[in-house]
Short mmCIF file of N, CA and C in Angstrom, two decimals:
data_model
loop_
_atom_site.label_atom_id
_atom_site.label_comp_id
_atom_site.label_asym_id
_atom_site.label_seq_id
_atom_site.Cartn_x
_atom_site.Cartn_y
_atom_site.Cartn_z
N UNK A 33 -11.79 -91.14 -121.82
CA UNK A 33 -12.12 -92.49 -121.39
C UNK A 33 -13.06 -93.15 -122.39
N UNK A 34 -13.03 -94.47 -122.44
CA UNK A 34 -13.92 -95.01 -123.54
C UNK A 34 -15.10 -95.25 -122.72
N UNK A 35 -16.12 -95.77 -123.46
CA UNK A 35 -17.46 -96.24 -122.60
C UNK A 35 -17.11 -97.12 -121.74
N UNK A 36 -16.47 -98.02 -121.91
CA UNK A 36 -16.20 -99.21 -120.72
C UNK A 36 -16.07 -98.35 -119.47
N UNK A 37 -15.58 -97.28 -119.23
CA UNK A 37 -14.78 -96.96 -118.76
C UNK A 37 -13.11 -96.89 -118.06
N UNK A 38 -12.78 -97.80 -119.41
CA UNK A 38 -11.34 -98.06 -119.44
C UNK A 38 -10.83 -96.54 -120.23
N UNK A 39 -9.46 -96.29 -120.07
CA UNK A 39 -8.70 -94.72 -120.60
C UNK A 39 -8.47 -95.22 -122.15
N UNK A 40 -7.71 -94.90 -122.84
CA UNK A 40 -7.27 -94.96 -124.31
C UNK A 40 -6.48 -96.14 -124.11
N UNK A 41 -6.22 -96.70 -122.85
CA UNK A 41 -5.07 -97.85 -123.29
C UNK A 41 -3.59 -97.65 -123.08
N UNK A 42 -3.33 -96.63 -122.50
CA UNK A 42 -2.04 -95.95 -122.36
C UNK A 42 -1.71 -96.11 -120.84
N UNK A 43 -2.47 -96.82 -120.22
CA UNK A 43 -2.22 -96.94 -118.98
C UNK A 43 -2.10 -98.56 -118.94
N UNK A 44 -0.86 -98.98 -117.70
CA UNK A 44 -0.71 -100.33 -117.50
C UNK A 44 -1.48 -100.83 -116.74
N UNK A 45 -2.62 -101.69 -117.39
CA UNK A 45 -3.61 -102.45 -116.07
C UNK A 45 -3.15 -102.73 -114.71
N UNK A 46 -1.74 -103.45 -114.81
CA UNK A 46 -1.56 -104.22 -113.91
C UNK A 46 -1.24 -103.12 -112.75
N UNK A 47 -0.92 -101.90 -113.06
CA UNK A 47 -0.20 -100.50 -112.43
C UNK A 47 -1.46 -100.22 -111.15
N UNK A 48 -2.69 -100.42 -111.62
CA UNK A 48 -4.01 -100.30 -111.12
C UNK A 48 -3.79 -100.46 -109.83
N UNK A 49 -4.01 -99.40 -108.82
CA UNK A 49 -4.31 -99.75 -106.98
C UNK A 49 -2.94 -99.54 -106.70
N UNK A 50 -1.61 -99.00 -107.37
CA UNK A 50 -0.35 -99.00 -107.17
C UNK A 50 -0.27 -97.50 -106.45
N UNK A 51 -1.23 -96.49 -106.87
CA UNK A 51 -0.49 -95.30 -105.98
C UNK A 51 0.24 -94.29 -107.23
N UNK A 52 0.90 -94.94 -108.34
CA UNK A 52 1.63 -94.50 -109.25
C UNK A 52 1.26 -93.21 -109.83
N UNK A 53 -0.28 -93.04 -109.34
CA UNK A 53 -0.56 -91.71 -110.36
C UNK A 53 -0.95 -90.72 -109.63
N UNK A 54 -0.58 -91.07 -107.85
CA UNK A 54 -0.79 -89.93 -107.18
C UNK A 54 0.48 -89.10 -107.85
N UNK A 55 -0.11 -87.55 -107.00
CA UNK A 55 0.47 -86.52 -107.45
C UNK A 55 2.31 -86.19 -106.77
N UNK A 56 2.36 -87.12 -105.56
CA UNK A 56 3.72 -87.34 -105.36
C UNK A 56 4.44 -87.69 -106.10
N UNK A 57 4.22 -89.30 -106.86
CA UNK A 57 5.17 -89.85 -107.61
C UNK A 57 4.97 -89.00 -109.22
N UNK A 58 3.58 -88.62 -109.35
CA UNK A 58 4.60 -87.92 -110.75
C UNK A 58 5.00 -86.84 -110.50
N UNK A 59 5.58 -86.01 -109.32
CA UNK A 59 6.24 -84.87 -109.38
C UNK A 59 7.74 -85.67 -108.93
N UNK A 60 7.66 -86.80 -108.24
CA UNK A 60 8.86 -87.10 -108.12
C UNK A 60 9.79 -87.72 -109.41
N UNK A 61 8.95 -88.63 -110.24
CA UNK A 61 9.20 -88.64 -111.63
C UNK A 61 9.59 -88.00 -112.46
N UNK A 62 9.06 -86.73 -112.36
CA UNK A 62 9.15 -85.39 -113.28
C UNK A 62 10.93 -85.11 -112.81
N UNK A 63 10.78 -84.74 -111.41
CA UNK A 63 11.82 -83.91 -110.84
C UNK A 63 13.12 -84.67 -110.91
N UNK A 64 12.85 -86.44 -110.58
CA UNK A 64 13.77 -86.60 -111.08
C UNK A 64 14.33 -87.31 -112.65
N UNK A 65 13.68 -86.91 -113.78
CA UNK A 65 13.92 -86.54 -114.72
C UNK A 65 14.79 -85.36 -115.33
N UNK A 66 14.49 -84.42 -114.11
CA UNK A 66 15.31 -83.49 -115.15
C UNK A 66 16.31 -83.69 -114.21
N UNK A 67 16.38 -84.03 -112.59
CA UNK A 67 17.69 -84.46 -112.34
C UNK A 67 18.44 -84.92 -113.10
N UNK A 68 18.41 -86.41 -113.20
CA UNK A 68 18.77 -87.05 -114.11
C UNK A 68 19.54 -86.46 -115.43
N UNK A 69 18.82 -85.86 -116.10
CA UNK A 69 19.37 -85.50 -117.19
C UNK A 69 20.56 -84.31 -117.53
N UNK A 70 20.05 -83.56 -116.15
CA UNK A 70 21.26 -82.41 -115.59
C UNK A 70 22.33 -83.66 -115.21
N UNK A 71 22.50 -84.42 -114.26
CA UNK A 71 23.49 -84.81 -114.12
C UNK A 71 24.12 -85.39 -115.05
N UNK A 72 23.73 -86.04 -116.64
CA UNK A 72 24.55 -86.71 -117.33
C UNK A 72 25.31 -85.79 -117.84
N UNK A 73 24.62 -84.60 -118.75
CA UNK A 73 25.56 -83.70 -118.81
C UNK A 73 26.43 -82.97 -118.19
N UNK A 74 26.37 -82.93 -116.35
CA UNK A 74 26.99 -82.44 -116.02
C UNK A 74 28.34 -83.60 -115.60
N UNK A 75 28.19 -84.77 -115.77
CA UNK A 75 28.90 -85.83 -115.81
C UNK A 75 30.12 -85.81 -116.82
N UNK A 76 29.43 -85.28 -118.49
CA UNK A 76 30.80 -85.46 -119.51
C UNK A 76 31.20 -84.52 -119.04
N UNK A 77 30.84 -83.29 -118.72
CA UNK A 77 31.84 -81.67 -118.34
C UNK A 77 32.97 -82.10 -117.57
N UNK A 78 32.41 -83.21 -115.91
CA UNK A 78 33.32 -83.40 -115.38
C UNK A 78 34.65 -84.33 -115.68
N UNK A 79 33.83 -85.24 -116.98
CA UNK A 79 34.69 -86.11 -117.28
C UNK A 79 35.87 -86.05 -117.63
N UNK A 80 35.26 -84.35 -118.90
CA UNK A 80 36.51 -83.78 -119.60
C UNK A 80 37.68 -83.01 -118.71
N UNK A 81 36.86 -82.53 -117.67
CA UNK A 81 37.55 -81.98 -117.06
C UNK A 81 38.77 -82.72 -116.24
N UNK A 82 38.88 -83.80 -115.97
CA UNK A 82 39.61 -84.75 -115.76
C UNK A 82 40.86 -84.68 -116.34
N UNK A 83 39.51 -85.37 -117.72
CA UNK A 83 40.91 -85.57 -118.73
C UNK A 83 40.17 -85.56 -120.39
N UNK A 84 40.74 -84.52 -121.18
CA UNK A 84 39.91 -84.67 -122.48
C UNK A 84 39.05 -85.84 -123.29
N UNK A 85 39.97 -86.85 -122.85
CA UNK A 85 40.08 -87.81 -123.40
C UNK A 85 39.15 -88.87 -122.67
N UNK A 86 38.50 -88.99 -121.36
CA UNK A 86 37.78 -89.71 -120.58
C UNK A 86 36.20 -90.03 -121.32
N UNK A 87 36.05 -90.84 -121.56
CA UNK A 87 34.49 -91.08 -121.28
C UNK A 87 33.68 -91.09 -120.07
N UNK A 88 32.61 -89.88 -120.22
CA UNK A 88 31.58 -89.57 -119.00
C UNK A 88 31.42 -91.04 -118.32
N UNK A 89 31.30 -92.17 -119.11
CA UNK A 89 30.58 -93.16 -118.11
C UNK A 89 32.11 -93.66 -117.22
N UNK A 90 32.83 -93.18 -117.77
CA UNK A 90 34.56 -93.73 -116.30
C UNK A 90 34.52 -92.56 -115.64
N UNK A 91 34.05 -91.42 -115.66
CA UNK A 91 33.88 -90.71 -114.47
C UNK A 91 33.26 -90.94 -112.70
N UNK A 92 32.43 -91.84 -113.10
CA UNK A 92 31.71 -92.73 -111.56
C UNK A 92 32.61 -93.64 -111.31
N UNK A 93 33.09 -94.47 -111.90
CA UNK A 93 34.58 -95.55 -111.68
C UNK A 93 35.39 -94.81 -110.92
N UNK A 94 35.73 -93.86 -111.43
CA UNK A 94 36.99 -93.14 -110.78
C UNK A 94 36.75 -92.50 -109.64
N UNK A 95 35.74 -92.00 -109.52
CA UNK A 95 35.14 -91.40 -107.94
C UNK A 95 34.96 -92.58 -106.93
N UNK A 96 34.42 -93.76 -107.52
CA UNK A 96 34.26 -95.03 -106.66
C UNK A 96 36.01 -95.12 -106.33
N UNK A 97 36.59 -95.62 -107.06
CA UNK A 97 37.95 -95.60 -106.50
C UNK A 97 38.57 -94.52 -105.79
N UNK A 98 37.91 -93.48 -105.82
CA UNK A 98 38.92 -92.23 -104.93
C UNK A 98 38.36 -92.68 -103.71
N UNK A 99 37.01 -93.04 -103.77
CA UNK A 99 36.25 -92.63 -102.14
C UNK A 99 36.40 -94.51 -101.48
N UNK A 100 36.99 -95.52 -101.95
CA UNK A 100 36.91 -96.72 -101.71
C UNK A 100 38.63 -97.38 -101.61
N UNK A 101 39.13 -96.57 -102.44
CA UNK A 101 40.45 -97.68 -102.37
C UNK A 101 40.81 -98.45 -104.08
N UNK A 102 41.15 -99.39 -103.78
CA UNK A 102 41.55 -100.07 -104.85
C UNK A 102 40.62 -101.16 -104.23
N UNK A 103 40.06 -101.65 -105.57
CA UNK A 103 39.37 -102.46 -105.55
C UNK A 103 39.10 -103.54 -107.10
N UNK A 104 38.33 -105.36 -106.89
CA UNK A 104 38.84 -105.96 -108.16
C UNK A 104 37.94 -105.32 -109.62
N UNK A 105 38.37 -105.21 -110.49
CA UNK A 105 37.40 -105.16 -111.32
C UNK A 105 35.88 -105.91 -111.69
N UNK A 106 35.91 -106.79 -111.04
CA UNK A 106 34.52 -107.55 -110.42
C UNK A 106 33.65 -106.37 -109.58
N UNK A 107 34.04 -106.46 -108.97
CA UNK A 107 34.04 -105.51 -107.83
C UNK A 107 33.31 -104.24 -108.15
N UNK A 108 34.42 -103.27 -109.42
CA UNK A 108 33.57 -102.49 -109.80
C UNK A 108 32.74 -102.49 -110.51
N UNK A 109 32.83 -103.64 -111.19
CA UNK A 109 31.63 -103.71 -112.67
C UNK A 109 29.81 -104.05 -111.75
N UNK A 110 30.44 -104.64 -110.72
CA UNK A 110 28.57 -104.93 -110.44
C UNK A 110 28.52 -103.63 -109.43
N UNK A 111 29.32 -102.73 -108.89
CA UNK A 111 28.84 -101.45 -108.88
C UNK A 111 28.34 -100.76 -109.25
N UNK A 112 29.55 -100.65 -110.44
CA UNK A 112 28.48 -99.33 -111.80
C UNK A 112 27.83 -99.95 -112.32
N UNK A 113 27.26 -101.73 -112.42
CA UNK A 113 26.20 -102.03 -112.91
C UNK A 113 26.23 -102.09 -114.51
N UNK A 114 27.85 -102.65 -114.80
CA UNK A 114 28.30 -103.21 -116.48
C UNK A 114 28.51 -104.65 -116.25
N UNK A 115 29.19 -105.15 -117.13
CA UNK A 115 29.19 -106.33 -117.33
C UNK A 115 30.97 -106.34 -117.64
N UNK A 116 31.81 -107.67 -117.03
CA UNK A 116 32.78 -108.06 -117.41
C UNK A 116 34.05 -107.20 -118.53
N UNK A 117 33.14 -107.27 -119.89
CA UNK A 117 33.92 -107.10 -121.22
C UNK A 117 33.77 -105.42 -121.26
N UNK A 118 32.72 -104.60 -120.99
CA UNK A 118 32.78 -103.00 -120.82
C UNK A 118 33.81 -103.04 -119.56
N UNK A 119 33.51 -103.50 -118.21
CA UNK A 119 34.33 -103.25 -117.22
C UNK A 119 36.08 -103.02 -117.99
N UNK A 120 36.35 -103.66 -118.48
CA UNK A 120 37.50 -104.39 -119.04
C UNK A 120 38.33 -103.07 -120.00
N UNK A 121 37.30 -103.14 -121.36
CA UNK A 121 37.56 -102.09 -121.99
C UNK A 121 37.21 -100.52 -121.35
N UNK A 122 37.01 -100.33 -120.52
CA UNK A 122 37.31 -98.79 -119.84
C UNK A 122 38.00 -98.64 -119.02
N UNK A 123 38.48 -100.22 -118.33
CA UNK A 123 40.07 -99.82 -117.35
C UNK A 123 41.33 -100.03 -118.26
N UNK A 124 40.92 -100.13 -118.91
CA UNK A 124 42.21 -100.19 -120.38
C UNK A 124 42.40 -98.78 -120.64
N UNK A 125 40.97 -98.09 -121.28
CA UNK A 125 41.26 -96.91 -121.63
C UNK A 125 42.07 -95.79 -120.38
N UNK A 126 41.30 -96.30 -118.80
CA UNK A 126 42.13 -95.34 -118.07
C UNK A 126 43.51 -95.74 -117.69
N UNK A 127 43.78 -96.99 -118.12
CA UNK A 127 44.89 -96.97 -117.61
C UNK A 127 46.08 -96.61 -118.91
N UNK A 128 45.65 -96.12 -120.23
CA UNK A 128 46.30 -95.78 -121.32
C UNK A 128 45.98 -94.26 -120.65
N UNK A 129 45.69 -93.52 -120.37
CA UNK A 129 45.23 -92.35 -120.02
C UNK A 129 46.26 -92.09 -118.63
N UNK A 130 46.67 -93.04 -118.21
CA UNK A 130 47.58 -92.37 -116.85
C UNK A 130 46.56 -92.51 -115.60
N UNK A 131 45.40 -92.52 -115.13
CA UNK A 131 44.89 -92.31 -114.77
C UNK A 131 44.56 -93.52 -113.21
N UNK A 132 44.52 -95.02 -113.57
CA UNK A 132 44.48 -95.94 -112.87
C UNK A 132 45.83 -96.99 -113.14
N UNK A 133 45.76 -98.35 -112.15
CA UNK A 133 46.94 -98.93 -112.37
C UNK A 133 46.43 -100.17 -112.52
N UNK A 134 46.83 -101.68 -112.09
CA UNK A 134 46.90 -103.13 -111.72
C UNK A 134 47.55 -103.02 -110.93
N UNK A 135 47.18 -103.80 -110.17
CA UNK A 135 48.41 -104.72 -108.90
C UNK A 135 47.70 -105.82 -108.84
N UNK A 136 48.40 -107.22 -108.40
CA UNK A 136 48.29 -108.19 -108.02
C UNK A 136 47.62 -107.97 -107.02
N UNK A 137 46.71 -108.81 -106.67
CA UNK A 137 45.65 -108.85 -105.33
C UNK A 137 46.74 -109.85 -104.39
N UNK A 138 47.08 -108.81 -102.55
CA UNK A 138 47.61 -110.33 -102.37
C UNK A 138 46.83 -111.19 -101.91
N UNK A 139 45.64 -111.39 -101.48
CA UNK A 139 44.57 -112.26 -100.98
C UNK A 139 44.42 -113.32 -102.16
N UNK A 140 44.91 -113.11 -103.49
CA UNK A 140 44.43 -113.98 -104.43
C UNK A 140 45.30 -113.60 -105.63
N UNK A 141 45.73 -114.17 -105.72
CA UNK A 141 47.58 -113.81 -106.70
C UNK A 141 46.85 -114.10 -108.33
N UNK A 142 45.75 -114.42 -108.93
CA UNK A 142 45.50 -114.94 -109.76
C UNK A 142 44.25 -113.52 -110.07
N UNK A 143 43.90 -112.90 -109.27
CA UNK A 143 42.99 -111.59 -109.74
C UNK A 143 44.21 -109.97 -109.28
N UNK A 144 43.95 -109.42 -109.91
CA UNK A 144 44.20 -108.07 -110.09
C UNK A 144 43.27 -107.04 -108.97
N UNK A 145 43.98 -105.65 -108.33
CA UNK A 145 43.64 -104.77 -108.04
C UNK A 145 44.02 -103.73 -108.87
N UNK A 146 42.59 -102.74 -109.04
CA UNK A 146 42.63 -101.26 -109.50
C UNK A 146 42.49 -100.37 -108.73
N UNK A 147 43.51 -99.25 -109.02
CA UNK A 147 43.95 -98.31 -108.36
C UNK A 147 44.16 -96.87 -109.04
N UNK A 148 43.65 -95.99 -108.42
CA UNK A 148 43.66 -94.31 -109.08
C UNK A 148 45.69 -94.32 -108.49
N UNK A 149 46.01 -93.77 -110.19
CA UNK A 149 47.77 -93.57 -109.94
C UNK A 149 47.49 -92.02 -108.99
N UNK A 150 48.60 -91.78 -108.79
CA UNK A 150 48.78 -90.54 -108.16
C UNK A 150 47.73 -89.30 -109.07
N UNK A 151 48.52 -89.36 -110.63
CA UNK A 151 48.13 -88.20 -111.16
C UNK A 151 46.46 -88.73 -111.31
N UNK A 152 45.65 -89.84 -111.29
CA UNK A 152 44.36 -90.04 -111.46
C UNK A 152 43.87 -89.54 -109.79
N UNK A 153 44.70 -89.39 -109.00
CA UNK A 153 44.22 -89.34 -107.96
C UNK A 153 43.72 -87.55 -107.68
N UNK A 154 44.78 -86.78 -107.53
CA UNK A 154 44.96 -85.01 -107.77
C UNK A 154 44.24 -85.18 -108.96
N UNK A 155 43.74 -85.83 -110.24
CA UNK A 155 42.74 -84.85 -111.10
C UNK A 155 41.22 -85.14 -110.73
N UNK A 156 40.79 -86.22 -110.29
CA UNK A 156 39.87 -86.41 -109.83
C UNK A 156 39.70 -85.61 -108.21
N UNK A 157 40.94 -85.26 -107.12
CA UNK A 157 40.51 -84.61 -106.58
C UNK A 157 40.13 -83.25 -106.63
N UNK A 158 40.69 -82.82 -107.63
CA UNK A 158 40.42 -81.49 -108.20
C UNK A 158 39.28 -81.11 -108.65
N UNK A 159 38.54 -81.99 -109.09
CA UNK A 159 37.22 -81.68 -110.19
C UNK A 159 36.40 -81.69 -108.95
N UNK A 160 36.77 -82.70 -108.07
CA UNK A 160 35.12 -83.15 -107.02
C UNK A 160 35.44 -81.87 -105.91
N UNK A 161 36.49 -80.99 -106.12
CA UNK A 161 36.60 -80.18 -105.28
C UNK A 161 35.88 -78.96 -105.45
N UNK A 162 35.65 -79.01 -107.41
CA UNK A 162 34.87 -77.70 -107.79
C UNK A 162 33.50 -77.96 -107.71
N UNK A 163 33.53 -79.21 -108.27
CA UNK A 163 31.86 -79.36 -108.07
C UNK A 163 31.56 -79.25 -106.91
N UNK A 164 31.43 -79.42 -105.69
CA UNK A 164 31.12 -79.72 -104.39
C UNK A 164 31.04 -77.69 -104.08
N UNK A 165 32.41 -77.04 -104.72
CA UNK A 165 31.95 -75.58 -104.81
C UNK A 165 31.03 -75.20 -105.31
N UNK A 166 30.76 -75.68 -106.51
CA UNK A 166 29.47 -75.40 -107.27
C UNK A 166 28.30 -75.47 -106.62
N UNK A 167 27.88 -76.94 -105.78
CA UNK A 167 26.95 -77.06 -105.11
C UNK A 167 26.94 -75.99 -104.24
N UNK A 168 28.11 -76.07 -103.53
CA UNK A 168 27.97 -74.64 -102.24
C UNK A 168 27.37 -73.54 -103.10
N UNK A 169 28.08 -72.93 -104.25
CA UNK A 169 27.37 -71.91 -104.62
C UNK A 169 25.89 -71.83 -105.43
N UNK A 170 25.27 -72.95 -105.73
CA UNK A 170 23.96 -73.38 -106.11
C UNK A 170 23.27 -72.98 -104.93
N UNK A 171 23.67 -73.57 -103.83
CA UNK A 171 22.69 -73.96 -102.55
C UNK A 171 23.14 -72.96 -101.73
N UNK A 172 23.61 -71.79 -101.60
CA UNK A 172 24.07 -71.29 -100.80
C UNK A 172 22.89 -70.54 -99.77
N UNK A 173 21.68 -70.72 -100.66
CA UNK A 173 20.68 -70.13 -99.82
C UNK A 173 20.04 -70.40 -99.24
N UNK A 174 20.30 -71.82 -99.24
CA UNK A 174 19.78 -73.57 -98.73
C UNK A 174 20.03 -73.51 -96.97
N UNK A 175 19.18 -73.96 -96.22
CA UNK A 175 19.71 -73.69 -94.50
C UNK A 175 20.87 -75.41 -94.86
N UNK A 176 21.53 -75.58 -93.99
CA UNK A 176 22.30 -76.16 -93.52
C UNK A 176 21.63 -77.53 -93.78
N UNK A 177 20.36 -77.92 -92.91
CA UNK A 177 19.91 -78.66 -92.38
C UNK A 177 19.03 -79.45 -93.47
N UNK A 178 18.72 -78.46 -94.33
CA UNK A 178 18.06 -78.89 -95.34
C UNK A 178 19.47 -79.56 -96.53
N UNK A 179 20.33 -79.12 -96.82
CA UNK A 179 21.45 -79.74 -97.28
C UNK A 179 21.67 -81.06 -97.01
N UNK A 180 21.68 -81.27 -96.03
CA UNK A 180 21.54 -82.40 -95.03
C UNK A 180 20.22 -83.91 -95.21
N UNK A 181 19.41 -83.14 -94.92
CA UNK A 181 17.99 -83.69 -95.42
C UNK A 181 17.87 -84.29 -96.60
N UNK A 182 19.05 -82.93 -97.82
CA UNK A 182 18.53 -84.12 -98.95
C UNK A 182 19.46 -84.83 -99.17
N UNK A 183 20.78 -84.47 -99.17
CA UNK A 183 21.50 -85.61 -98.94
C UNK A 183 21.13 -87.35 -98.02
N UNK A 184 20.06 -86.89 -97.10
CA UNK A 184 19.79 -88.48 -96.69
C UNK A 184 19.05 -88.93 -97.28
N UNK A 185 17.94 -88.40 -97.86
CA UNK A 185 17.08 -88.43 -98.46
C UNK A 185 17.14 -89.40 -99.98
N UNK A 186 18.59 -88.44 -100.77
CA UNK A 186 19.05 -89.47 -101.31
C UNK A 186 19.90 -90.41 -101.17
N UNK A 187 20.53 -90.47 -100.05
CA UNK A 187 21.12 -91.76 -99.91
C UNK A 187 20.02 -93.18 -99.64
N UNK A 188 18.76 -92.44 -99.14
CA UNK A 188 18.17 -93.23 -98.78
C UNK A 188 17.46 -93.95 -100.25
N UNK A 189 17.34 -93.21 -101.13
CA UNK A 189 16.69 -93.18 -102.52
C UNK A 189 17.62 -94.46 -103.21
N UNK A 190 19.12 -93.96 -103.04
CA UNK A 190 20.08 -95.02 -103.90
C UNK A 190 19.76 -96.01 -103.14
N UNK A 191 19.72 -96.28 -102.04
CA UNK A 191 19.94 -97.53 -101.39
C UNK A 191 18.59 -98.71 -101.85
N UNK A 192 17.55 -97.96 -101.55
CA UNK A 192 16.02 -98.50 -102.35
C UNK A 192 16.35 -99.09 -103.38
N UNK A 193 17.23 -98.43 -105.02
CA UNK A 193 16.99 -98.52 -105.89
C UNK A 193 17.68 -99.64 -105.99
N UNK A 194 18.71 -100.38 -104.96
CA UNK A 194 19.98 -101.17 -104.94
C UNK A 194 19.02 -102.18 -104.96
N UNK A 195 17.89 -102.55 -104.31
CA UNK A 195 17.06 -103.75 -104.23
C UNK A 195 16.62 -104.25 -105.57
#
């Protein structure tokens, strides 16, 4: 600390009276850091596993469409939280890949629906079938209830972060 008793400066004034440096949030910070970072990599594994050829970041696209339907590309882009012209160029790539389709929306003949084809449908159910094993065998020592717990826990987490 300097004489003022201000720190080196590495701290955000405005952060001051926030709570931020209790010992909750930086273990929750920490922890989910390395979440985080486990899941990206474990993201391209699944990607490839798909399909060699997939980019990790159309791996969440394609799970949104298994667990939702067909839906507009609007639709998904402020999901996964891209913009228009990426949205665009990665339903191109899956749909060169076999993987998704177009259809005419009939509510609105002038926008498009995306859709997991059959074979995008069986490879994506395949992968979320191992991972979900994986978890079982990660957690297997996990009670039930606690499985449970964190699953709300983070649903409750994504939903926060949606604000």
């Amino acid at each position: 600390m300097h004489q003022d008793g201000n720190d080196d400066g590495h701290r955000d004034a405005s952060l001051a009276g926030t709570g931020v440096d209790q010992p909750a949030f930086l273990a929750l910070e920490r922890e989910l850091t390395v979440l985080l970072r486990r899941a990206r990599a474990s993201q391209g594994e699944m990607a490839r596993e798909v399909h060699p050829d997939l980019e990790s970041s159309a791996y969440g696209l394609l799970v949104r469409l298994d667990e939702c339907g067909k839906q507009r590309a609007t639709e998904l882009a402020a999901y996964i939280g891209v913009g228009k012209a990426t949205m665009s160029r990665q339903l191109r790539a899956l749909e060169e890949l076999g993987l998704v389709a177009r259809e005419p929306d009939p509510a609105d003949g002038r926008a498009w629906l995306v859709a997991l084809t059959h074979e995008g449908h069986d490879r994506v159910r395949r992968v979320r079938e191992a991972r979900r094993a994986r978890y079982a065998g990660r957690l297997a020592d996990w009670d039930t209830h606690e499985v449970t717990e964190l699953a709300r826990l983070l649903h409750q987490l994504n939903r926060g972060m949606e604000k």
